[in-house]
Amino acid sequence: MSVLVAAFYGFTAMGDLPDLQQSLRALAEAGGVRGTILLAEEGVNGTISGPDAGVQALLSQLRSLPGLSALEAKFSRHEQQAFHRLKVRIKREIVTMGCPTVKPAEQVGTYVPPQQWDQLIADPDTLVVDTRNAYEVAVGTFEGAINPRTDSFREFPAWVEQTLRPLVEQRRPKAIAMFCTGGIRCEKSTAYLLQQGFENVHHLQGGILRYLEEVPEQESSWQGECYVFDQRVSVNHQLQPGRYRLCHACGLPVSPADRQQPSYREGVSCPHCIDRFTDADRQRFAERQRQMQLARQRGAQHLG
């Protein structure tokens, strides 16, 4: 029996966060829902999975909150729970940029529906920017998109000032088009750019996940797979689990080709981290992997 996976976010002023945290946790536990929900004064961000009724009940609760009545979710299915546990956390930001004056609830760029996205980014006068982390971009991206090569979203403002602003001054694009997995990072990025004086800023409505859902693969300019922050690791154009797996040593995605490299040992090392850890670390990783394999043989799930 498959489970429903829902990714969602909403920017709105929120209060009484501890009470909301407690009520959402209780509702999720009662409905058999797992995943991560982040709460902050600027809104909510989460990806959850579980029985249809439990997921929909939690989304209904969120939509009953002020400013979230139109909360959208991107849905997909998975054969089993996409998460090991439930986390409902209170944070300073629902997606961490480190710029508290940026208010996406008050001002963002122009939303571009998935059906109009390819036309926009095919224009040579459009500057296309992938706002995700470098390891996500390596799994898949849109043709011609700029990769800022950031390791975290906190680095994005510095990249804008050091690289994007000079590039815009040089090329004078008619539009800047930004995208991310579900829409939250590109929405906050457009808010930041507008605050910093950039013009004609656009972003993909609903993110890559909405695009993959609504644009037929034969008409798509998407290349590769889309990294997701759950046990599926990546999804293909049909929003089915992709070919990537997670290296449990460093937490980065590894492709089928990576898994053929001599540096790859399941749960112990991969081409991304072969030089990052000590022998003592690898011995610890190897023991953890052994325990995980024993758990699988017993039909149990080891949290790693």
Short mmCIF file of C-alpha atoms in Angstrom, two decimals:
data_model
loop_
_atom_site.label_atom_id
_atom_site.label_comp_id
_atom_site.label_asym_id
_atom_site.label_seq_id
_atom_site.Cartn_x
_atom_site.Cartn_y
_atom_site.Cartn_z
CA MET A 1 0.00 0.00 0.00
CA SER A 2 1.51 3.33 -1.08
CA VAL A 3 1.75 6.46 1.06
CA LEU A 4 1.03 10.04 0.04
CA VAL A 5 3.98 12.46 0.04
CA ALA A 6 3.17 16.17 0.29
CA ALA A 7 5.60 19.10 0.02
CA PHE A 8 4.29 22.53 1.00
CA TYR A 9 5.20 25.98 2.26
CA GLY A 10 3.54 29.30 2.93
CA PHE A 11 4.83 32.74 3.90
CA THR A 12 2.56 34.50 6.38
CA ALA A 13 2.92 36.16 9.79
CA MET A 14 2.50 33.48 12.45
CA GLY A 15 2.20 33.55 16.24
CA ASP A 16 1.65 31.12 19.12
CA LEU A 17 4.25 28.82 17.62
CA PRO A 18 4.68 26.48 20.64
CA ASP A 19 0.94 25.79 20.77
CA LEU A 20 0.83 25.23 17.01
CA GLN A 21 3.85 22.94 17.22
CA GLN A 22 2.12 20.81 19.84
CA SER A 23 -1.18 20.58 17.97
CA LEU A 24 0.45 19.72 14.62
CA ARG A 25 2.60 17.06 16.26
CA ALA A 26 -0.43 15.46 17.91
CA LEU A 27 -2.44 15.53 14.68
CA ALA A 28 0.41 14.03 12.66
CA GLU A 29 1.04 11.26 15.17
CA ALA A 30 -2.66 10.39 15.30
CA GLY A 31 -2.76 10.17 11.50
CA GLY A 32 0.41 8.09 11.08
CA VAL A 33 2.23 10.97 9.37
CA ARG A 34 6.00 11.38 9.40
CA GLY A 35 8.32 13.98 7.94
CA THR A 36 9.56 17.46 8.79
CA ILE A 37 7.50 20.58 9.48
CA LEU A 38 9.29 23.86 10.16
CA LEU A 39 7.48 26.75 11.85
CA ALA A 40 8.69 30.33 12.09
CA GLU A 41 7.24 33.80 12.45
CA GLU A 42 7.46 34.09 8.64
CA GLY A 43 5.41 30.95 7.88
CA VAL A 44 5.52 27.16 7.51
CA ASN A 45 7.57 24.76 5.39
CA GLY A 46 7.38 20.98 5.29
CA THR A 47 7.44 17.65 3.54
CA ILE A 48 5.40 14.82 5.05
CA SER A 49 4.28 11.32 4.11
CA GLY A 50 1.66 8.92 5.39
CA PRO A 51 -1.88 7.65 4.81
CA ASP A 52 -3.97 9.94 2.60
CA ALA A 53 -6.40 10.80 5.42
CA GLY A 54 -3.62 11.73 7.83
CA VAL A 55 -1.78 13.93 5.32
CA GLN A 56 -4.96 15.69 4.22
CA ALA A 57 -6.05 16.27 7.84
CA LEU A 58 -2.75 17.98 8.62
CA LEU A 59 -2.96 20.15 5.49
CA SER A 60 -6.54 21.11 6.40
CA GLN A 61 -5.36 22.20 9.83
CA LEU A 62 -2.67 24.40 8.27
CA ARG A 63 -5.15 25.90 5.80
CA SER A 64 -7.36 26.95 8.70
CA LEU A 65 -4.63 29.32 9.91
CA PRO A 66 -4.69 33.03 8.98
CA GLY A 67 -2.92 33.66 5.68
CA LEU A 68 -2.67 29.97 4.73
CA SER A 69 -6.13 29.29 3.29
CA ALA A 70 -4.61 28.97 -0.21
CA LEU A 71 -1.71 26.73 0.93
CA GLU A 72 -0.73 24.49 -1.99
CA ALA A 73 0.95 21.11 -1.76
CA LYS A 74 2.89 19.09 -4.34
CA PHE A 75 1.81 15.46 -4.12
CA SER A 76 3.51 12.23 -5.12
CA ARG A 77 3.40 8.61 -3.99
CA HIS A 78 5.90 6.18 -2.55
CA GLU A 79 5.73 2.48 -1.76
CA GLN A 80 6.66 3.02 1.87
CA GLN A 81 7.15 5.78 4.42
CA ALA A 82 9.47 8.40 2.92
CA PHE A 83 10.67 9.43 6.40
CA HIS A 84 11.94 7.55 9.45
CA ARG A 85 10.47 9.93 12.01
CA LEU A 86 8.36 13.02 12.63
CA LYS A 87 9.93 16.42 13.34
CA VAL A 88 7.95 19.58 14.08
CA ARG A 89 10.43 22.36 14.82
CA ILE A 90 10.35 26.07 15.55
CA LYS A 91 13.03 28.00 13.64
CA ARG A 92 14.01 31.61 13.01
CA GLU A 93 13.30 31.11 9.28
CA ILE A 94 11.43 28.39 7.42
CA VAL A 95 14.23 28.48 4.85
CA THR A 96 17.46 29.94 6.18
CA MET A 97 18.90 32.83 4.19
CA GLY A 98 20.11 34.84 7.17
CA CYS A 99 18.46 38.08 5.99
CA PRO A 100 15.65 38.85 8.47
CA THR A 101 14.54 41.98 6.60
CA VAL A 102 13.48 39.94 3.55
CA LYS A 103 9.68 39.52 3.69
CA PRO A 104 8.29 37.24 0.95
CA ALA A 105 4.79 37.67 2.41
CA GLU A 106 5.00 41.34 1.41
CA GLN A 107 6.90 41.29 -1.90
CA VAL A 108 8.09 38.59 -4.31
CA GLY A 109 8.91 38.31 -7.99
CA THR A 110 6.53 37.40 -10.79
CA TYR A 111 5.14 33.86 -10.62
CA VAL A 112 5.58 31.88 -13.84
CA PRO A 113 3.26 28.86 -14.30
CA PRO A 114 5.01 25.63 -15.39
CA GLN A 115 3.33 25.78 -18.82
CA GLN A 116 4.99 29.16 -19.54
CA TRP A 117 8.36 28.42 -17.98
CA ASP A 118 10.14 26.89 -20.98
CA GLN A 119 9.22 29.82 -23.20
CA LEU A 120 10.69 32.25 -20.67
CA ILE A 121 13.97 30.44 -20.11
CA ALA A 122 14.47 29.74 -23.84
CA ASP A 123 14.71 33.49 -24.47
CA PRO A 124 18.41 34.41 -24.79
CA ASP A 125 17.63 37.65 -22.94
CA THR A 126 16.59 35.70 -19.84
CA LEU A 127 19.15 34.94 -17.14
CA VAL A 128 18.19 31.58 -15.57
CA VAL A 129 19.41 30.87 -12.01
CA ASP A 130 19.17 27.62 -10.04
CA THR A 131 18.87 28.69 -6.39
CA ARG A 132 19.57 25.23 -4.95
CA ASN A 133 22.77 23.77 -3.48
CA ALA A 134 25.51 22.45 -5.74
CA TYR A 135 24.88 18.79 -4.88
CA GLU A 136 21.22 19.19 -5.86
CA VAL A 137 22.12 20.84 -9.17
CA ALA A 138 24.44 17.92 -9.96
CA VAL A 139 21.45 15.54 -9.88
CA GLY A 140 19.46 17.56 -12.43
CA THR A 141 18.63 21.08 -13.60
CA PHE A 142 17.17 23.09 -16.47
CA GLU A 143 19.22 23.45 -19.61
CA GLY A 144 21.31 26.61 -19.56
CA ALA A 145 20.73 27.45 -15.89
CA ILE A 146 23.47 29.12 -13.87
CA ASN A 147 24.75 27.07 -10.94
CA PRO A 148 25.83 29.38 -8.07
CA ARG A 149 27.77 26.41 -6.59
CA THR A 150 26.62 27.16 -3.07
CA ASP A 151 26.76 24.63 -0.25
CA SER A 152 23.88 26.24 1.65
CA PHE A 153 21.17 28.83 1.02
CA ARG A 154 22.93 31.18 3.44
CA GLU A 155 25.62 31.68 0.77
CA PHE A 156 23.14 32.92 -1.82
CA PRO A 157 23.13 36.66 -0.86
CA ALA A 158 26.94 36.78 -1.05
CA TRP A 159 26.83 35.09 -4.47
CA VAL A 160 24.31 37.67 -5.66
CA GLU A 161 26.63 40.55 -4.77
CA GLN A 162 29.86 38.93 -5.91
CA THR A 163 28.69 37.22 -9.10
CA LEU A 164 25.11 37.90 -10.13
CA ARG A 165 25.16 41.70 -9.90
CA PRO A 166 28.26 42.08 -12.12
CA LEU A 167 26.77 39.53 -14.55
CA VAL A 168 23.50 41.47 -14.79
CA GLU A 169 25.38 44.73 -15.32
CA GLN A 170 27.37 43.09 -18.11
CA ARG A 171 24.58 41.23 -19.92
CA ARG A 172 21.60 43.51 -19.20
CA PRO A 173 19.04 40.68 -19.35
CA LYS A 174 15.37 41.47 -19.91
CA ALA A 175 14.42 39.03 -17.16
CA ILE A 176 15.91 36.98 -14.34
CA ALA A 177 14.23 33.58 -13.91
CA MET A 178 14.85 31.58 -10.73
CA PHE A 179 13.78 28.12 -9.64
CA CYS A 180 14.17 25.56 -6.84
CA THR A 181 12.65 22.24 -5.73
CA GLY A 182 9.26 23.32 -4.43
CA GLY A 183 9.29 27.11 -4.83
CA ILE A 184 10.26 28.33 -1.38
CA ARG A 185 13.91 29.18 -2.00
CA CYS A 186 13.31 30.89 -5.35
CA GLU A 187 10.42 32.85 -3.82
CA LYS A 188 12.63 34.11 -1.03
CA SER A 189 15.42 34.75 -3.53
CA THR A 190 13.20 36.96 -5.67
CA ALA A 191 12.17 38.88 -2.56
CA TYR A 192 15.85 39.43 -1.78
CA LEU A 193 16.69 40.55 -5.32
CA LEU A 194 13.82 43.03 -5.40
CA GLN A 195 14.95 44.40 -2.03
CA GLN A 196 18.44 44.85 -3.49
CA GLY A 197 17.19 46.81 -6.49
CA PHE A 198 17.03 44.14 -9.19
CA GLU A 199 14.17 44.34 -11.70
CA ASN A 200 12.12 41.96 -13.85
CA VAL A 201 12.61 39.06 -11.45
CA HIS A 202 10.59 35.88 -12.04
CA HIS A 203 10.34 32.46 -10.40
CA LEU A 204 8.87 29.08 -11.28
CA GLN A 205 5.51 28.70 -9.56
CA GLY A 206 5.41 25.51 -7.53
CA GLY A 207 9.05 24.77 -8.25
CA ILE A 208 10.52 21.83 -10.11
CA LEU A 209 8.09 19.37 -8.54
CA ARG A 210 5.08 21.21 -9.97
CA TYR A 211 6.82 21.51 -13.34
CA LEU A 212 7.53 17.76 -13.50
CA GLU A 213 3.92 17.07 -12.55
CA GLU A 214 2.35 19.33 -15.18
CA VAL A 215 4.74 19.45 -18.17
CA PRO A 216 4.95 16.28 -20.32
CA GLU A 217 8.44 14.81 -20.43
CA GLN A 218 8.60 14.95 -24.24
CA GLU A 219 8.01 18.72 -24.09
CA SER A 220 10.25 19.38 -21.10
CA SER A 221 13.58 21.21 -20.90
CA TRP A 222 14.39 19.54 -17.56
CA GLN A 223 17.53 17.42 -17.59
CA GLY A 224 18.23 14.62 -15.10
CA GLU A 225 16.38 13.96 -11.86
CA CYS A 226 15.26 16.16 -8.98
CA TYR A 227 16.88 15.80 -5.56
CA VAL A 228 14.37 15.58 -2.70
CA PHE A 229 14.96 15.71 1.05
CA ASP A 230 13.55 12.31 2.00
CA GLN A 231 14.35 8.61 1.66
CA ARG A 232 13.62 8.64 -2.08
CA VAL A 233 16.71 10.85 -2.59
CA SER A 234 15.65 11.80 -6.13
CA VAL A 235 12.56 11.61 -8.33
CA ASN A 236 12.29 11.32 -12.10
CA HIS A 237 9.96 13.13 -14.48
CA GLN A 238 7.09 10.85 -13.40
CA LEU A 239 7.76 11.80 -9.76
CA GLN A 240 8.78 8.21 -9.11
CA PRO A 241 11.92 7.34 -7.08
CA GLY A 242 15.00 7.92 -9.22
CA ARG A 243 18.38 6.26 -9.59
CA TYR A 244 20.25 8.13 -6.86
CA ARG A 245 20.99 6.80 -3.39
CA LEU A 246 22.24 8.55 -0.27
CA CYS A 247 25.76 8.08 1.03
CA HIS A 248 25.17 7.53 4.74
CA ALA A 249 28.73 8.67 5.48
CA CYS A 250 28.49 12.21 4.10
CA GLY A 251 24.79 12.55 3.29
CA LEU A 252 25.30 13.43 -0.38
CA PRO A 253 23.51 11.77 -3.32
CA VAL A 254 25.43 9.14 -5.28
CA SER A 255 24.60 8.15 -8.85
CA PRO A 256 24.81 4.62 -10.33
CA ALA A 257 28.18 5.62 -11.81
CA ASP A 258 29.39 6.81 -8.38
CA ARG A 259 28.42 3.46 -6.90
CA GLN A 260 30.70 1.69 -9.38
CA GLN A 261 33.78 3.62 -8.22
CA PRO A 262 36.40 1.90 -6.02
CA SER A 263 35.91 4.65 -3.43
CA TYR A 264 32.28 3.64 -2.90
CA ARG A 265 31.48 1.38 0.05
CA GLU A 266 27.83 1.35 1.03
CA GLY A 267 27.36 3.36 4.21
CA VAL A 268 31.11 3.93 4.59
CA SER A 269 32.46 6.15 1.77
CA CYS A 270 31.77 7.52 -1.70
CA PRO A 271 33.60 9.65 -4.30
CA HIS A 272 32.36 12.79 -2.55
CA CYS A 273 33.79 11.97 0.87
CA ILE A 274 36.64 9.49 0.37
CA ASP A 275 39.14 12.08 1.68
CA ARG A 276 36.94 13.64 4.37
CA PHE A 277 36.98 11.05 7.17
CA THR A 278 39.52 9.20 9.30
CA ASP A 279 39.95 5.44 9.49
CA ALA A 280 38.26 5.53 12.91
CA ASP A 281 35.28 7.30 11.34
CA ARG A 282 35.02 4.64 8.63
CA GLN A 283 35.17 1.85 11.19
CA ARG A 284 32.24 3.48 12.97
CA PHE A 285 30.36 3.87 9.69
CA ALA A 286 31.04 0.23 8.79
CA GLU A 287 29.61 -0.96 12.12
CA ARG A 288 26.52 1.21 11.63
CA GLN A 289 26.07 -0.26 8.14
CA ARG A 290 26.40 -3.78 9.57
CA GLN A 291 23.68 -3.02 12.12
CA MET A 292 21.44 -1.65 9.37
CA GLN A 293 21.89 -4.81 7.31
CA LEU A 294 21.09 -6.99 10.31
CA ALA A 295 17.95 -4.95 10.93
CA ARG A 296 16.87 -5.43 7.30
CA GLN A 297 17.36 -9.18 7.63
CA ARG A 298 15.04 -9.14 10.63
CA GLY A 299 12.48 -7.13 8.70
CA ALA A 300 13.05 -4.13 10.94
CA GLN A 301 14.07 -0.55 10.16
CA HIS A 302 17.31 0.87 11.53
CA LEU A 303 17.38 4.67 11.86
CA GLY A 304 21.06 4.90 11.02
#
